[in-house]
GROMACS .gro file of C-alpha atoms in nm:
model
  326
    1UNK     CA    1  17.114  17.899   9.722
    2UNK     CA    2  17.312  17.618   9.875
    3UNK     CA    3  17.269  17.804  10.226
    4UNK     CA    4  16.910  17.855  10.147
    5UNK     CA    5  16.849  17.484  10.015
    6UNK     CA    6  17.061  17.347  10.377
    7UNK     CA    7  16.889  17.589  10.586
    8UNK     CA    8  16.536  17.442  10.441
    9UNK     CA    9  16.683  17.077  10.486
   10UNK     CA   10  16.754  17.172  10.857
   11UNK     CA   11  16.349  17.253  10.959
   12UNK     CA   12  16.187  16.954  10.928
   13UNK     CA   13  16.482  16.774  11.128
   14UNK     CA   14  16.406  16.996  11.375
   15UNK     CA   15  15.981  16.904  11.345
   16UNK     CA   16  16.089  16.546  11.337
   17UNK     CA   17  16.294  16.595  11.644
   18UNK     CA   18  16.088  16.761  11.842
   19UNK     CA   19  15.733  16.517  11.751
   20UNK     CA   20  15.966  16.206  11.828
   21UNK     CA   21  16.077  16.370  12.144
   22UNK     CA   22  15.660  16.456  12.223
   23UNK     CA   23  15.560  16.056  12.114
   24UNK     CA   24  15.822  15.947  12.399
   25UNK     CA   25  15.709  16.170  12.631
   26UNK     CA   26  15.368  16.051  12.554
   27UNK     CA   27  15.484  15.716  12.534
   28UNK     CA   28  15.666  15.722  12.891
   29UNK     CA   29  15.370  15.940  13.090
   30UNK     CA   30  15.144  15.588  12.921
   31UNK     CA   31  15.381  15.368  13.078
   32UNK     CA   32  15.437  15.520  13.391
   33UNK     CA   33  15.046  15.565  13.464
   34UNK     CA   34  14.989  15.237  13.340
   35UNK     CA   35  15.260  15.108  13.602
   36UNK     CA   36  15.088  15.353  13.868
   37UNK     CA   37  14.756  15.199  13.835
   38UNK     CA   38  14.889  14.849  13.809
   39UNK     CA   39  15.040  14.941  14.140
   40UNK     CA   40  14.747  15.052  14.278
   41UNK     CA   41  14.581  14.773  14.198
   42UNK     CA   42  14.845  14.576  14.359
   43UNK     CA   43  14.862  14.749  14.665
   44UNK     CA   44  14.466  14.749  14.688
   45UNK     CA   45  14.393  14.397  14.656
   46UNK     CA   46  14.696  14.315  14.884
   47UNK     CA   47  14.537  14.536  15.169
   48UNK     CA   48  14.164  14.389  15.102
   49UNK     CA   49  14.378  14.038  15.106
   50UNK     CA   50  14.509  14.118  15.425
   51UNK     CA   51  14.242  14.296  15.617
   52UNK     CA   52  14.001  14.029  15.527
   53UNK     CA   53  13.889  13.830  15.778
   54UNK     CA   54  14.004  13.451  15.831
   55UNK     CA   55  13.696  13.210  15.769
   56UNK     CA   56  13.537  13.157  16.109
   57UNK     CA   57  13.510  12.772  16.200
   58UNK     CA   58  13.182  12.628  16.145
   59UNK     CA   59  12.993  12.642  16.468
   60UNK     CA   60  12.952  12.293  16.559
   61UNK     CA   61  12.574  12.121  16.598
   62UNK     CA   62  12.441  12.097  16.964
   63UNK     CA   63  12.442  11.757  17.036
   64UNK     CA   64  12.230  11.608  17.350
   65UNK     CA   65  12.244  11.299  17.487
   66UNK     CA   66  12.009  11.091  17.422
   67UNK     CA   67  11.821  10.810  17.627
   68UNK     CA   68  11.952  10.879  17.961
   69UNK     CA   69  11.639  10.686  18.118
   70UNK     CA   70  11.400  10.490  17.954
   71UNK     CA   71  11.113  10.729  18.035
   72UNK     CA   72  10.910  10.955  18.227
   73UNK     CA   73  10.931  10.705  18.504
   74UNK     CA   74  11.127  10.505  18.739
   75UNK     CA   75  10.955  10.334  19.001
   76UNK     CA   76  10.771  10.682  19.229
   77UNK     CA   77  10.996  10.873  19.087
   78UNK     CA   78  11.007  11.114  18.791
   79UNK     CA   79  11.306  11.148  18.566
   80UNK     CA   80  11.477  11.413  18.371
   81UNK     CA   81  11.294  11.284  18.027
   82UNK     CA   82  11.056  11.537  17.833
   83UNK     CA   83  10.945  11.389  17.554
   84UNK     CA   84  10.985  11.518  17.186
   85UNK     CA   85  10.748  11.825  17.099
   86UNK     CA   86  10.396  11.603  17.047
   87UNK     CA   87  10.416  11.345  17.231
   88UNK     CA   88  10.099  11.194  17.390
   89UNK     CA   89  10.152  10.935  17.669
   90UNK     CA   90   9.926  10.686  17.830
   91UNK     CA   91  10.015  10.571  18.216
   92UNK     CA   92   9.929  10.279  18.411
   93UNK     CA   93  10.104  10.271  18.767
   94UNK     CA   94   9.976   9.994  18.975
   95UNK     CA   95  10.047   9.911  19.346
   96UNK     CA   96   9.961   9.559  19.456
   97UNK     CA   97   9.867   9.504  19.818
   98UNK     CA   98  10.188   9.464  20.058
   99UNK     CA   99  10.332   9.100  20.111
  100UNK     CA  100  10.257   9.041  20.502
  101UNK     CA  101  10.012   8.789  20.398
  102UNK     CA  102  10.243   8.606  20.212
  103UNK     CA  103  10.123   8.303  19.977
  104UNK     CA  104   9.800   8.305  20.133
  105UNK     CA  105   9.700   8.603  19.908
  106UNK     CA  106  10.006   8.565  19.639
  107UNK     CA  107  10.249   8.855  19.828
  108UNK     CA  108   9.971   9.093  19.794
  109UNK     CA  109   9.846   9.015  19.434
  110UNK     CA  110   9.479   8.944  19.605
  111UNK     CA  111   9.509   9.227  19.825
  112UNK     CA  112   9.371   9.585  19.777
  113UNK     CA  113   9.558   9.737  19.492
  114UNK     CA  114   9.642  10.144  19.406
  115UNK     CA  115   9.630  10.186  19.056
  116UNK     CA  116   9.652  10.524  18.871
  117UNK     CA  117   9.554  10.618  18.492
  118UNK     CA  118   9.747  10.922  18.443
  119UNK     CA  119   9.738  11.118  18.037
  120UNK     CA  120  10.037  11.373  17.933
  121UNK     CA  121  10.115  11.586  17.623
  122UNK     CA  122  10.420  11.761  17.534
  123UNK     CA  123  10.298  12.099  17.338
  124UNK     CA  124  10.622  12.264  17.350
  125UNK     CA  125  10.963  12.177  17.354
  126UNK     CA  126  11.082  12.050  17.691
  127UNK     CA  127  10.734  12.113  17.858
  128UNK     CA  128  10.545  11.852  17.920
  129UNK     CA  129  10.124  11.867  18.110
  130UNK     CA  130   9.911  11.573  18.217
  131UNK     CA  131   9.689  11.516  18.455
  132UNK     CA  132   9.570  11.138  18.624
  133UNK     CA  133   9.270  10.949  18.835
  134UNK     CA  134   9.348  10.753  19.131
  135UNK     CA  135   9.113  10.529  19.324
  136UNK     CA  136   9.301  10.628  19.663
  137UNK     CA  137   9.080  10.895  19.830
  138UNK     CA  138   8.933  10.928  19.469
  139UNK     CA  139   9.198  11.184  19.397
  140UNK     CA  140   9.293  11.390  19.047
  141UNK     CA  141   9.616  11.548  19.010
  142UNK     CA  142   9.757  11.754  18.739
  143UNK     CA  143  10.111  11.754  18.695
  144UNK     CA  144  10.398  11.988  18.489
  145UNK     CA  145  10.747  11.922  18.353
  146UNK     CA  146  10.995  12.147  18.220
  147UNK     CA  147  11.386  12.044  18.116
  148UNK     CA  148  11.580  12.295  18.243
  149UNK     CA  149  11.898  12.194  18.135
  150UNK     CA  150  11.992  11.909  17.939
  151UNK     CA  151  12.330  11.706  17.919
  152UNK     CA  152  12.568  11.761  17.569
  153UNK     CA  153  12.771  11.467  17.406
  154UNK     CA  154  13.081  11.730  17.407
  155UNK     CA  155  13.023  11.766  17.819
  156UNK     CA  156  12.979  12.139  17.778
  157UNK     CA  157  12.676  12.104  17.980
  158UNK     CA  158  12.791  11.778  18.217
  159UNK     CA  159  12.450  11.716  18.378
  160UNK     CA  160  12.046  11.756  18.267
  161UNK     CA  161  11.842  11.935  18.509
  162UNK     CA  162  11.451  11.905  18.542
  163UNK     CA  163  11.175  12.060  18.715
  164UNK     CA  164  10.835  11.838  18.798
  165UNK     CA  165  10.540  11.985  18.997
  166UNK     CA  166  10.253  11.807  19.089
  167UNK     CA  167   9.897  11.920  19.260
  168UNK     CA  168   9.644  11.645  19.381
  169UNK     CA  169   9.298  11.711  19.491
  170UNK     CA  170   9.087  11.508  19.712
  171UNK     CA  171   8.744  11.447  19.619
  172UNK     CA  172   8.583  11.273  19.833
  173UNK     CA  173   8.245  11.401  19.949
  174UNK     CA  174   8.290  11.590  20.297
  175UNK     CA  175   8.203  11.402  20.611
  176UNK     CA  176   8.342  11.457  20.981
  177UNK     CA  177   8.579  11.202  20.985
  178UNK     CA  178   8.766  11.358  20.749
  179UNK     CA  179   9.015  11.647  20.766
  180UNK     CA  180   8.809  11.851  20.524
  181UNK     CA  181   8.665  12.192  20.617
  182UNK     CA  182   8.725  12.366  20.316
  183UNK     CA  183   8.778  12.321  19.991
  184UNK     CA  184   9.165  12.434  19.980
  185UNK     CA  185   9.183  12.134  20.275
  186UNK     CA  186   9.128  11.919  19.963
  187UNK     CA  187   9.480  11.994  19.774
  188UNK     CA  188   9.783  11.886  19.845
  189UNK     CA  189  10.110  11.931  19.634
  190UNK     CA  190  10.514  11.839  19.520
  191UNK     CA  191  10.761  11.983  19.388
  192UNK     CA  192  11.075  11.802  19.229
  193UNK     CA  193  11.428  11.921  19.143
  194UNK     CA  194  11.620  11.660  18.943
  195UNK     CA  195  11.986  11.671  18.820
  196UNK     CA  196  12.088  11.352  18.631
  197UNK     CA  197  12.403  11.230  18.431
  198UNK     CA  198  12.434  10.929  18.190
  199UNK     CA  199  12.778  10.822  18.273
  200UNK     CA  200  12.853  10.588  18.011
  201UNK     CA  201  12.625  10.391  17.707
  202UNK     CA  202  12.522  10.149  18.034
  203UNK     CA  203  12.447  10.355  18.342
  204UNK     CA  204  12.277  10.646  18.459
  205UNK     CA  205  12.246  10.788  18.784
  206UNK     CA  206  11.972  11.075  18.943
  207UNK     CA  207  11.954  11.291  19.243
  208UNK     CA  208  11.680  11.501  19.344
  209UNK     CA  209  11.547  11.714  19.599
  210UNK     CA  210  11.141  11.726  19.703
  211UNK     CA  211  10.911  11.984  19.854
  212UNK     CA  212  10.606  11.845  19.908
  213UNK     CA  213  10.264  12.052  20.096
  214UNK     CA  214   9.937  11.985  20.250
  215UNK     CA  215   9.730  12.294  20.331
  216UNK     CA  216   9.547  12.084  20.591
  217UNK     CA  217   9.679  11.760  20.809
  218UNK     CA  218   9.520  11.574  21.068
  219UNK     CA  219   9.535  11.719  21.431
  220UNK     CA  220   9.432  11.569  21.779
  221UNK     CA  221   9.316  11.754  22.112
  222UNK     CA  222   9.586  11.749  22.361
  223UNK     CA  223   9.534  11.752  22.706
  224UNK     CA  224   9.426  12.177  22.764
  225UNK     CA  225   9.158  12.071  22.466
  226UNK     CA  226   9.421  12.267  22.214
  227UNK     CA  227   9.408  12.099  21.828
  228UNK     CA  228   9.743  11.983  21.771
  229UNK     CA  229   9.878  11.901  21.375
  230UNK     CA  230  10.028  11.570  21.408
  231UNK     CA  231  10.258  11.670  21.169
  232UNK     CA  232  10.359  11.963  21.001
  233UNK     CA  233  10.194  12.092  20.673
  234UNK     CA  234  10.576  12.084  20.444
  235UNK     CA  235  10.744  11.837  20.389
  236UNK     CA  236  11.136  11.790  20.284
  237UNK     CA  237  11.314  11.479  20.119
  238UNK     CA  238  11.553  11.349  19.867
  239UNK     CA  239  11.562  11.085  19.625
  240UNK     CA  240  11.849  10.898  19.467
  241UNK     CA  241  11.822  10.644  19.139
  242UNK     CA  242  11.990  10.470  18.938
  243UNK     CA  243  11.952  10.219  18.566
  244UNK     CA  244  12.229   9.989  18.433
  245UNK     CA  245  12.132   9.816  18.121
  246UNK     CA  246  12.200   9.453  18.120
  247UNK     CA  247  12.063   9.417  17.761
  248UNK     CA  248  11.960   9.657  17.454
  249UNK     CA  249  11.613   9.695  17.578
  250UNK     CA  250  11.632   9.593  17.928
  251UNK     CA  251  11.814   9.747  18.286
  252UNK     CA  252  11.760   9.697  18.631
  253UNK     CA  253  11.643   9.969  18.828
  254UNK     CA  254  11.725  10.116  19.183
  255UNK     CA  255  11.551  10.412  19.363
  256UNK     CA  256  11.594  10.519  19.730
  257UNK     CA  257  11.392  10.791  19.904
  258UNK     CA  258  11.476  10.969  20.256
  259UNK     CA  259  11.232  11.188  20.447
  260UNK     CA  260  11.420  11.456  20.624
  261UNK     CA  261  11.200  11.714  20.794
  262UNK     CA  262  11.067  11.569  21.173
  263UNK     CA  263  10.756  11.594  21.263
  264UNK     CA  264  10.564  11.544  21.562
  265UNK     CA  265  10.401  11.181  21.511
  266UNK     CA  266  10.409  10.995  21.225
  267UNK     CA  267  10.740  11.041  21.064
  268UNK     CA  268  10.756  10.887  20.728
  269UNK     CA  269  10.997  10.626  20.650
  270UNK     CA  270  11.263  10.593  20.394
  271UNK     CA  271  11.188  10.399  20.049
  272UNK     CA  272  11.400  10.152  19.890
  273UNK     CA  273  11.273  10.003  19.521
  274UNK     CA  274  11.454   9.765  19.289
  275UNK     CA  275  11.321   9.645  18.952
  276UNK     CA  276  11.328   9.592  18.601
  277UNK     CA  277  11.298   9.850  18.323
  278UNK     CA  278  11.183   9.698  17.969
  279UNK     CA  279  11.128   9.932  17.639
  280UNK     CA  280  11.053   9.936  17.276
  281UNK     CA  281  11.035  10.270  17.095
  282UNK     CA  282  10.642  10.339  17.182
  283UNK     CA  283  10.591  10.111  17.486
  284UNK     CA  284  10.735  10.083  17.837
  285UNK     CA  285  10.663   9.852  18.130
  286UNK     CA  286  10.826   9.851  18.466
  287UNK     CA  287  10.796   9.556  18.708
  288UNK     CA  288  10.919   9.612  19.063
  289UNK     CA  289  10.888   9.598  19.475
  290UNK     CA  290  10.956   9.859  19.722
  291UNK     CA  291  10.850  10.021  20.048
  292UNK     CA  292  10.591  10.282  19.874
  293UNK     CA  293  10.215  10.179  19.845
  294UNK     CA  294  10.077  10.518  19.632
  295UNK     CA  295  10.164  10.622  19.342
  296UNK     CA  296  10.092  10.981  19.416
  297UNK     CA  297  10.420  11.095  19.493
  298UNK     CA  298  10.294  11.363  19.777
  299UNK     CA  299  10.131  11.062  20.001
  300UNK     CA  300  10.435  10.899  19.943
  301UNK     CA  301  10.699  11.078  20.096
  302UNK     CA  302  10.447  11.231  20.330
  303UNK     CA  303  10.238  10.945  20.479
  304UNK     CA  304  10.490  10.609  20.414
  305UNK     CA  305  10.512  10.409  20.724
  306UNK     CA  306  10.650  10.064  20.565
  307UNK     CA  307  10.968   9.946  20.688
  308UNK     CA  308  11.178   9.838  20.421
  309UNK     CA  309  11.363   9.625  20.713
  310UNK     CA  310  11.030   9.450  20.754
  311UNK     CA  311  10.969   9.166  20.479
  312UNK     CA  312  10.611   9.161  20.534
  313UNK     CA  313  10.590   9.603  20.457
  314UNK     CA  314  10.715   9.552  20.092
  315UNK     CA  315  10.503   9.581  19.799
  316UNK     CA  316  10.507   9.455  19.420
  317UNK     CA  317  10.421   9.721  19.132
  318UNK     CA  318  10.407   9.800  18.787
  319UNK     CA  319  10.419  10.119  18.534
  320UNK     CA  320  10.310  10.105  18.225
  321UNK     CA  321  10.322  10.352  17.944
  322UNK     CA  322  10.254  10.367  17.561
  323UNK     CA  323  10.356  10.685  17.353
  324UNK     CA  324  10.245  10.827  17.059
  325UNK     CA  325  10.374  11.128  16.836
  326UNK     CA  326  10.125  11.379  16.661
   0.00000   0.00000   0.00000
């Protein structure tokens, strides 16, 4: 009975043993999956952490440079300004008579005048139309500007670069003492390349190179009764220019313009200008003398014969502008 009674004593050890020994088990399979996921985890974000890429640097704003001239114009020449998108502008440009008469009529102030009223708009960026009315040879023009490239604060882009084209019409009624056959004898046109720089807060500085074309010129019968041109229908030429700001709103102003291509007779001569550029934020006004006597800048660098070496070829002028913004 005692063997019987110990042997029944001995069976639920043995159950006790072995559901102890299944609750570790259990217990350690819990832990160790528990660690394996924690692992995984661990090992997961690390790899996310370091295959993630670093935080690109925040592209920086493109910044231009602003107010490299003080508009559309200085002196004859265009410059590499285009307006703001809706910008309207109103032109005067105004040649007095040249200054061979001296006092007697006030350096040309009583002498006959070439005045232009020119109109432009700025529908897109960087594009700028207008067209203008002169009372030399009662000739139109209409004229286009596009900003090719413009200068950046960071010097990225060192110098702004500028297209201007320009076609002028004639319209004076036909008679034979004029070089008009036709009606394309009537048009005439130029073509501008300008690459600028604003060197510092004071001074800028321009070059450019000019095409200009006149589908008919004036001939002469030579002596086998053969029509000559007396000069050629293209033209070639540069310009230079320059503004240095002497106050907030005022600089003085330098252009100089050199024909290149020869012709047969009547080679144009070079242009020098010097003057005074004054503007608010809406208005402009130019005051200035030079060698040119249009301000139609095909007739000018085709046609000028006065001799800046001559004090008597010189002539006093005037641009004025007024913007507005729609």
């Amino acid at each position: 009975m005692q063997r019987f009674m110990h042997g029944l004593n001995k069976v639920p050890k043995t159950i006790k043993s072995i559901t102890m020994k299944k609750r570790n088990i259990h217990l350690l399979l819990t832990g160790l999956r528990t660690l394996v996921l924690l692992a995984c985890t661990l090992f997961i974000g690390g790899s996310l952490m370091a295959q993630e890429t670093p935080e690109a640097p925040v592209a920086k704003k493109v910044s231009y440079t602003k107010n490299t001239f003080g508009g559309n114009l200085m002196v004859d020449n265009q410059t590499v300004i285009v307006p703001i998108k809706g910008t309207f502008e109103f032109a005067i440009n105004h040649r007095f008579g040249n200054t061979a008469q001296g006092i007697k009529d006030l350096y040309g102030l009583f002498g006959t005048a070439n005045m232009r009223l020119g109109f432009a708009y700025v529908p897109v960026k960087d594009l700028q139309v207008g067209f203008g009315a002169n009372n030399y040879n009662m000739i139109v023009d209409a004229n286009i500007k596009y900003a090719l490239l413009k200068q950046k604060t960071d010097n990225s882009m060192p110098v702004s670069v500028t297209y201007f084209g320009s076609a002028a019409m004639d319209t004076r009624a036909a008679n034979p003492a004029l070089p008009i056959v036709s009606t394309s004898d009537r048009f005439s046109f130029f073509n501008q390349l300008m690459v600028a720089r604003k060197m510092c807060d004071k001074l800028s500085v321009q070059a450019a190179m000019n095409f200009t074309y006149f589908n008919n010129v004036e001939g002469y019968y030579d002596a086998q009764n053969v029509i000559q041109s007396k000069m050629k229908n293209d033209h070639l030429s540069f310009s230079l220019a320059g503004r240095y700001k002497i106050a907030d709103k005022t600089a003085i102003i330098l252009t100089y313009d050199q024909p290149l291509t020869q012709h047969p007779m009547n080679n144009p001569r070079p242009n020098i200008s010097v003057g005074l550029d004054m503007n608010s934020s809406g208005h402009g006004f130019q005051v200035f003398a030079g060698n040119y006597n249009n301000s139609i800048p095909q007739y000018n660098t085709m046609f000028n014969q006065n001799d800046f070496r001559q004090i008597g070829q010189w002539v006093i002028g005037f641009n004025m502008t007024r913007l507005w913004n729609f």
